[in-house]
XYZ file of C-alpha atoms in Angstrom:
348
model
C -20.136 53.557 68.944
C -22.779 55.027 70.899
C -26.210 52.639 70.970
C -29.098 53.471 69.171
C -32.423 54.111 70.604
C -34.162 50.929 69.240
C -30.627 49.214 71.222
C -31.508 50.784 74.373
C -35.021 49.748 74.357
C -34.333 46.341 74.143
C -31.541 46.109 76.419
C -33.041 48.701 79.196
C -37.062 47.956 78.362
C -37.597 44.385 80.181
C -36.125 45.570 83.575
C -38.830 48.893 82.981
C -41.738 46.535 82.553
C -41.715 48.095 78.889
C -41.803 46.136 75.220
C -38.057 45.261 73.902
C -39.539 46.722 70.214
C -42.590 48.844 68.844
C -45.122 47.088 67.330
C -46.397 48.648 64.425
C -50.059 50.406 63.797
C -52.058 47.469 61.345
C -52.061 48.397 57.954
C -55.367 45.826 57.098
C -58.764 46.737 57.542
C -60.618 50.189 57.907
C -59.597 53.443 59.670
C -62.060 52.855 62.556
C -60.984 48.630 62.501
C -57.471 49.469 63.069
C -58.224 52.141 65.832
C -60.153 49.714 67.518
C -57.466 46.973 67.572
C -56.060 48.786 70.520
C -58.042 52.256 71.017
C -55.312 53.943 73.199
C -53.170 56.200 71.760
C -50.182 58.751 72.687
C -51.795 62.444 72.276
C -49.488 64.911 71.030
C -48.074 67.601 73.440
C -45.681 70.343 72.632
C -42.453 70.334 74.173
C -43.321 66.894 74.838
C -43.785 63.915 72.553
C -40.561 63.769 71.105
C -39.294 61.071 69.553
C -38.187 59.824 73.016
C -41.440 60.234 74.371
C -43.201 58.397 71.504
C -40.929 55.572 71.401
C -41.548 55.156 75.375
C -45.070 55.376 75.175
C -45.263 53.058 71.942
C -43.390 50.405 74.173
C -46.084 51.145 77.074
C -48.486 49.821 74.518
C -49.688 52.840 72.993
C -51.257 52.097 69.491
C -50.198 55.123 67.758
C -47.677 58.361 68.912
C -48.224 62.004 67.281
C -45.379 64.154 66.892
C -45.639 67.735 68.672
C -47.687 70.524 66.800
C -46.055 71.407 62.993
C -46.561 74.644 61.551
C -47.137 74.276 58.184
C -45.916 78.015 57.547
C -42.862 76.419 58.757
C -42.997 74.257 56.333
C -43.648 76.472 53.727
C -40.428 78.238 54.545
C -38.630 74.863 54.718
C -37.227 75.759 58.498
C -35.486 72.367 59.245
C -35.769 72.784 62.903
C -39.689 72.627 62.293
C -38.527 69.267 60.056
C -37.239 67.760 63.097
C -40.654 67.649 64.694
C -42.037 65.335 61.227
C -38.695 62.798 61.103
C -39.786 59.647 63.115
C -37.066 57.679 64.556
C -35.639 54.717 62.784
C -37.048 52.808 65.506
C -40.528 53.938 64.898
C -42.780 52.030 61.990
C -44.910 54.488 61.717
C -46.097 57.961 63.413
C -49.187 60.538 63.165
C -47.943 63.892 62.239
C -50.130 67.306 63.858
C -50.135 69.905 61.356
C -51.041 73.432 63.053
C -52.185 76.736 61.063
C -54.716 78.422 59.238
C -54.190 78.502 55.340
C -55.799 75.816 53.218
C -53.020 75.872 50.391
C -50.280 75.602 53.115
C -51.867 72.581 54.639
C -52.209 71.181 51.286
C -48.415 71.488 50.585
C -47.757 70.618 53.622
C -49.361 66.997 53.918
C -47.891 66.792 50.354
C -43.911 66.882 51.685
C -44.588 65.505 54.593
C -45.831 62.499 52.902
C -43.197 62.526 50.124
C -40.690 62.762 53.389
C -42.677 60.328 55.730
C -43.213 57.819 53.011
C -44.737 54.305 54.148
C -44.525 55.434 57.896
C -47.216 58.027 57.483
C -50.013 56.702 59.569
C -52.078 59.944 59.434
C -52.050 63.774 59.331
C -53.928 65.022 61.942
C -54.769 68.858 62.460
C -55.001 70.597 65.453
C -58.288 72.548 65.684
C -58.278 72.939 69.672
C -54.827 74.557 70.502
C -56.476 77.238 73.351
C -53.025 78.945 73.714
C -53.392 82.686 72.252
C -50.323 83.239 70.452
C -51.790 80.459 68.124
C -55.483 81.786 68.421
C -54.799 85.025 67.224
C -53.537 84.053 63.984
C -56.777 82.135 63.193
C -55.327 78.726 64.023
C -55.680 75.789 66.711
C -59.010 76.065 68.751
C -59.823 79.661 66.749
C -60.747 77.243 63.721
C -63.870 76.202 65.951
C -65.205 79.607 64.581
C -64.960 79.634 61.180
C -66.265 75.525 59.989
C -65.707 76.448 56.434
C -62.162 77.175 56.918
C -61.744 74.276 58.715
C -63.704 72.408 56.392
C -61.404 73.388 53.639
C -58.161 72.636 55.616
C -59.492 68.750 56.118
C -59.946 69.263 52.369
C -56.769 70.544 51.278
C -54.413 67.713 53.328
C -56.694 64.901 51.473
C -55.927 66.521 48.102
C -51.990 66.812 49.744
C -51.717 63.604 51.116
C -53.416 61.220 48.696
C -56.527 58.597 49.443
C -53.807 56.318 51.230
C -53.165 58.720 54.336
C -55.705 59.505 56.689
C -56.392 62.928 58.090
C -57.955 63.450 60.777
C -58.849 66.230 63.362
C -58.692 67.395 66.927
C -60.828 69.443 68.112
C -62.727 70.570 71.808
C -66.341 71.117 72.363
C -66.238 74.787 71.732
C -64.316 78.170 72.379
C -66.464 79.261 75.253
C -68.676 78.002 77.839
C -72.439 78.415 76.699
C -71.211 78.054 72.947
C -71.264 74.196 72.058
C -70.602 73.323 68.593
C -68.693 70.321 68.807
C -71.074 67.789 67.383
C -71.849 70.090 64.662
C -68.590 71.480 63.437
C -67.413 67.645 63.452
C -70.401 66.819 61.490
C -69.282 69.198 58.884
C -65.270 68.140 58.828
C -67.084 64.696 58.277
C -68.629 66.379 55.000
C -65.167 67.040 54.257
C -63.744 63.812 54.279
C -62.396 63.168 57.619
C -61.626 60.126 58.877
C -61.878 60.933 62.301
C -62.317 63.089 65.021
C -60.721 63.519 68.672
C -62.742 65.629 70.705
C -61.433 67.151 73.859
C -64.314 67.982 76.405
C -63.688 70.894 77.315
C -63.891 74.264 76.043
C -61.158 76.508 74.902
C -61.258 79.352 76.812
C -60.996 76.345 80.145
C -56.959 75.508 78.971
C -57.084 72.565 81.292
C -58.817 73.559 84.121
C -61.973 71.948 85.625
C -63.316 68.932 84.602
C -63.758 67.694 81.074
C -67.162 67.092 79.557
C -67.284 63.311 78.732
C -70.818 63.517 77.703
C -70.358 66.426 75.514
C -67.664 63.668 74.024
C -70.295 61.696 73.572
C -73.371 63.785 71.554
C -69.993 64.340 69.223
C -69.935 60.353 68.997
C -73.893 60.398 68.244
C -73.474 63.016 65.615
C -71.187 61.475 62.978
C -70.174 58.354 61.516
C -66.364 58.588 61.462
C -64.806 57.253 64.660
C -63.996 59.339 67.588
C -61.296 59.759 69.403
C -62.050 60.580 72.911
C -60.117 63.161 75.231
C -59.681 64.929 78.134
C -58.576 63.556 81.721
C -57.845 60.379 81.022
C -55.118 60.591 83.737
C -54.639 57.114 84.671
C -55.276 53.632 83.256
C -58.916 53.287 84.677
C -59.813 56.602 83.925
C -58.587 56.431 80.235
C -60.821 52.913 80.014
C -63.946 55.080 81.781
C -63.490 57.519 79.002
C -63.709 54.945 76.018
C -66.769 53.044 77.857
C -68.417 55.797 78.686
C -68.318 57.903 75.279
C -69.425 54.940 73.446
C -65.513 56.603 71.660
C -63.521 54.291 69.122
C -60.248 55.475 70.927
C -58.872 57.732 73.554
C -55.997 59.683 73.808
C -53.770 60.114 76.390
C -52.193 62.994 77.337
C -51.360 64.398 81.101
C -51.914 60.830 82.161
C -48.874 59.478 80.562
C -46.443 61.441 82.904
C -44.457 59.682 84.296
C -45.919 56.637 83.170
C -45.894 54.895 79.825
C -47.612 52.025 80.631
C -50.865 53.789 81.207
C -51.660 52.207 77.221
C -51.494 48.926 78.571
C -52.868 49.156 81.945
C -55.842 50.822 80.331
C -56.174 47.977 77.364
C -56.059 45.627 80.632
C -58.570 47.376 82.651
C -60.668 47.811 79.487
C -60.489 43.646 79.480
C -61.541 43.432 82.674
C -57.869 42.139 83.780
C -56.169 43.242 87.048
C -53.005 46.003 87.121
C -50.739 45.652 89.240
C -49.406 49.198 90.687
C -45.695 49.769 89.110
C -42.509 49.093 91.759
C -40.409 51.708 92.386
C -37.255 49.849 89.992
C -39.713 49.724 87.419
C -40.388 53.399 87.580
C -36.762 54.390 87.903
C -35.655 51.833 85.438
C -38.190 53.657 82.971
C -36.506 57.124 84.199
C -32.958 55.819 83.213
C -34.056 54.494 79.814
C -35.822 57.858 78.926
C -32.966 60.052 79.855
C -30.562 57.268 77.502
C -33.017 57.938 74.833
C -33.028 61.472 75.247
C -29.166 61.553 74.843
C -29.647 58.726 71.828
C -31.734 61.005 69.784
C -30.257 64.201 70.170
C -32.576 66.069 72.518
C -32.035 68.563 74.794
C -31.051 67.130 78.304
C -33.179 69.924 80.127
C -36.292 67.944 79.394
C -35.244 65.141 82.062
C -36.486 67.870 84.569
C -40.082 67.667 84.168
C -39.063 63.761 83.594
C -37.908 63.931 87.551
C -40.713 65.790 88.567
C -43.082 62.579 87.177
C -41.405 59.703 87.416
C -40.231 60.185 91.174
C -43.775 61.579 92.272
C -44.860 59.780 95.604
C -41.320 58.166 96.059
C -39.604 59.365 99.356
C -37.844 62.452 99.919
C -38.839 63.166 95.947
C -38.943 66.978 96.695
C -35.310 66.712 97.378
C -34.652 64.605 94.364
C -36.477 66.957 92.427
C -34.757 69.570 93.521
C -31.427 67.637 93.015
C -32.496 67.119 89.682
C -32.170 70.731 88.706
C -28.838 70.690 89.025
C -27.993 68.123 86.482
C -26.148 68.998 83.427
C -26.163 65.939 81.740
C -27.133 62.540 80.979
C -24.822 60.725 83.433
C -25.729 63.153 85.886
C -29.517 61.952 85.767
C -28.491 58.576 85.586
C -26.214 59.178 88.972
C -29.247 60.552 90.573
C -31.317 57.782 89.459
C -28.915 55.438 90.863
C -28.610 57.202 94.105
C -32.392 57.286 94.419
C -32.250 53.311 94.168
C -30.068 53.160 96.357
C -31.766 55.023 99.623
């Protein structure tokens, strides 16, 4: 019989300088309490946090995981591929689901099933208000929602009314669509009217993707203008950065997004560097020992093996000869043939 994930994380996880088991989120004290227990979290990514991905970076130390972006219209038409997105792992005690779209009543009936199918591992329904990518924009939804606060207002509304008082829902949002048009601290301000229970706010504007530099003070006058805790975000692309970010937002929590390529302990590291304790760089066997137990999990939980390409591409940055590896890498079919790589990298 095949091993399960939560198997392969405790036999593989040691040797990767990773936790043998996933704590799970606390379940005492307030929203903003239990965020600040350990205020770094996995962001959610598209085509990225899997369950894989979460379970890695919730053994890197990562307080929380969210699933990839879930179209509630998907929902609606009960498309079991979008299911697969909600369903945590068995290994996982808990997860943040990202509900994408634009129409109250959907999100409503949405945060209702997913909670019926969630149950007691529902940490939170979060909804993505900054999505910049235009084939989401142009149906009103993601970032577009940074136009229109009483829409958005109403969708905060509608997953409270779905999801019960016992499920927080929170928000993600950037600092505006367009350069010269600011309206984070004020469009939170209203989804705090709503009944959010808090906020991530991505410094940058919309129409910037991911290029240039985020705005950590505009993070901040976002802090200054609500009540609810913040989640900050935007270039926190290493452990000391993602500690910067926290400290210097005067933030509850940060997310962490591009940093965590390639290296799931960044939750840690960044907890450590937050305590004023010292990191120690990762050794090459811990980073490939990590790239072996990710592709394992991959194969464990049923996803598609092509995503151990961008894997190569982050976990051998900086090693030698990695352009070779990487190229190497896109030749491999399956599992065993990443894990053969791996092994041949270890051995050079």
């Amino acid at each position: 019989m095949a091993p399960t994930p939560g198997e392969l994380l405790a036999t593989y996880g040691p040797a990767a300088g990773l936790a043998p088991a996933v704590a799970p989120f606390p379940r005492e004290g307030t929203f903003a309490e239990r965020l600040a227990a350990n205020p770094f979290l996995m962001a959610p990514m598209a085509g990225v946090t899997d369950g894989a991905y979460r379970l890695l970076a919730r053994a890197g130390g990562a307080a929380l995981a969210v699933s990839e972006m879930v179209s509630v219209a998907g929902l609606h038409h009960a498309n079991e591929k979008t299911w697969r997105l909600v369903d945590p792992l068995p290994e996982e005690p808990d997860i943040v689901v990202q509900l994408f779209g634009s129409d109250p009543a959907q999100f409503a009936e949405a945060a209702a099933t997913v909670h019926d199918r969630v149950g007691g591992k529902l940490a939170a329904i979060d909804v993505n208000m900054a999505c910049p990518v235009p084939k989401v924009t142009r149906k009103g939804e993601g970032s577009a929602l940074l136009d229109d606060p009483d829409r958005a207002a109403a969708i905060v509304a509608a997953c409270r009314e779905g999801a019960g008082d016992a499920v927080p829902v929170t928000a993600k949002i950037r600092i505006g669509r367009r350069p010269g048009e600011t309206v984070g601290p004020a469009f939170a301000a209203r989804l705090e009217e709503a009944g959010v229970a808090a906020v991530a706010v991505h410094g940058r504007f919309a129409s910037q993707f991911y290029r240039g530099e985020s705005d950590a003070g505009a993070v901040a006058d976002v802090v200054r203008a609500v009540s609810v805790p913040v989640i900050a975000s935007g270039d926190a692309l290493d452990a000391a950065a993602a500690a910067r970010l926290k400290e210097g937002t005067g933030a509850c929590a940060v997310y962490c997004a591009r940093g965590t390529y390639g290296d799931p302990w960044i939750f840690g590291d960044a907890a450590r560097v937050l305590a004023g304790e010292p990191v120690a760089e990762r050794e090459v066997e811990e980073r490939l020992a990590a790239f072996a137990l990710h592709v394992r999990l991959l194969e464990a939980t049923g996803a598609h093996i092509a995503r151990a390409r961008s894997l190569a591409g982050w976990y051998l940055k900086g090693m030698p000869e990695a352009a070779s590896w990487r190229e190497r890498a896109m030749h491999c079919d399956t599992a065993a043939d990443y894990l053969a790589l791996i092994k041949a990298v270890a051995a050079q």
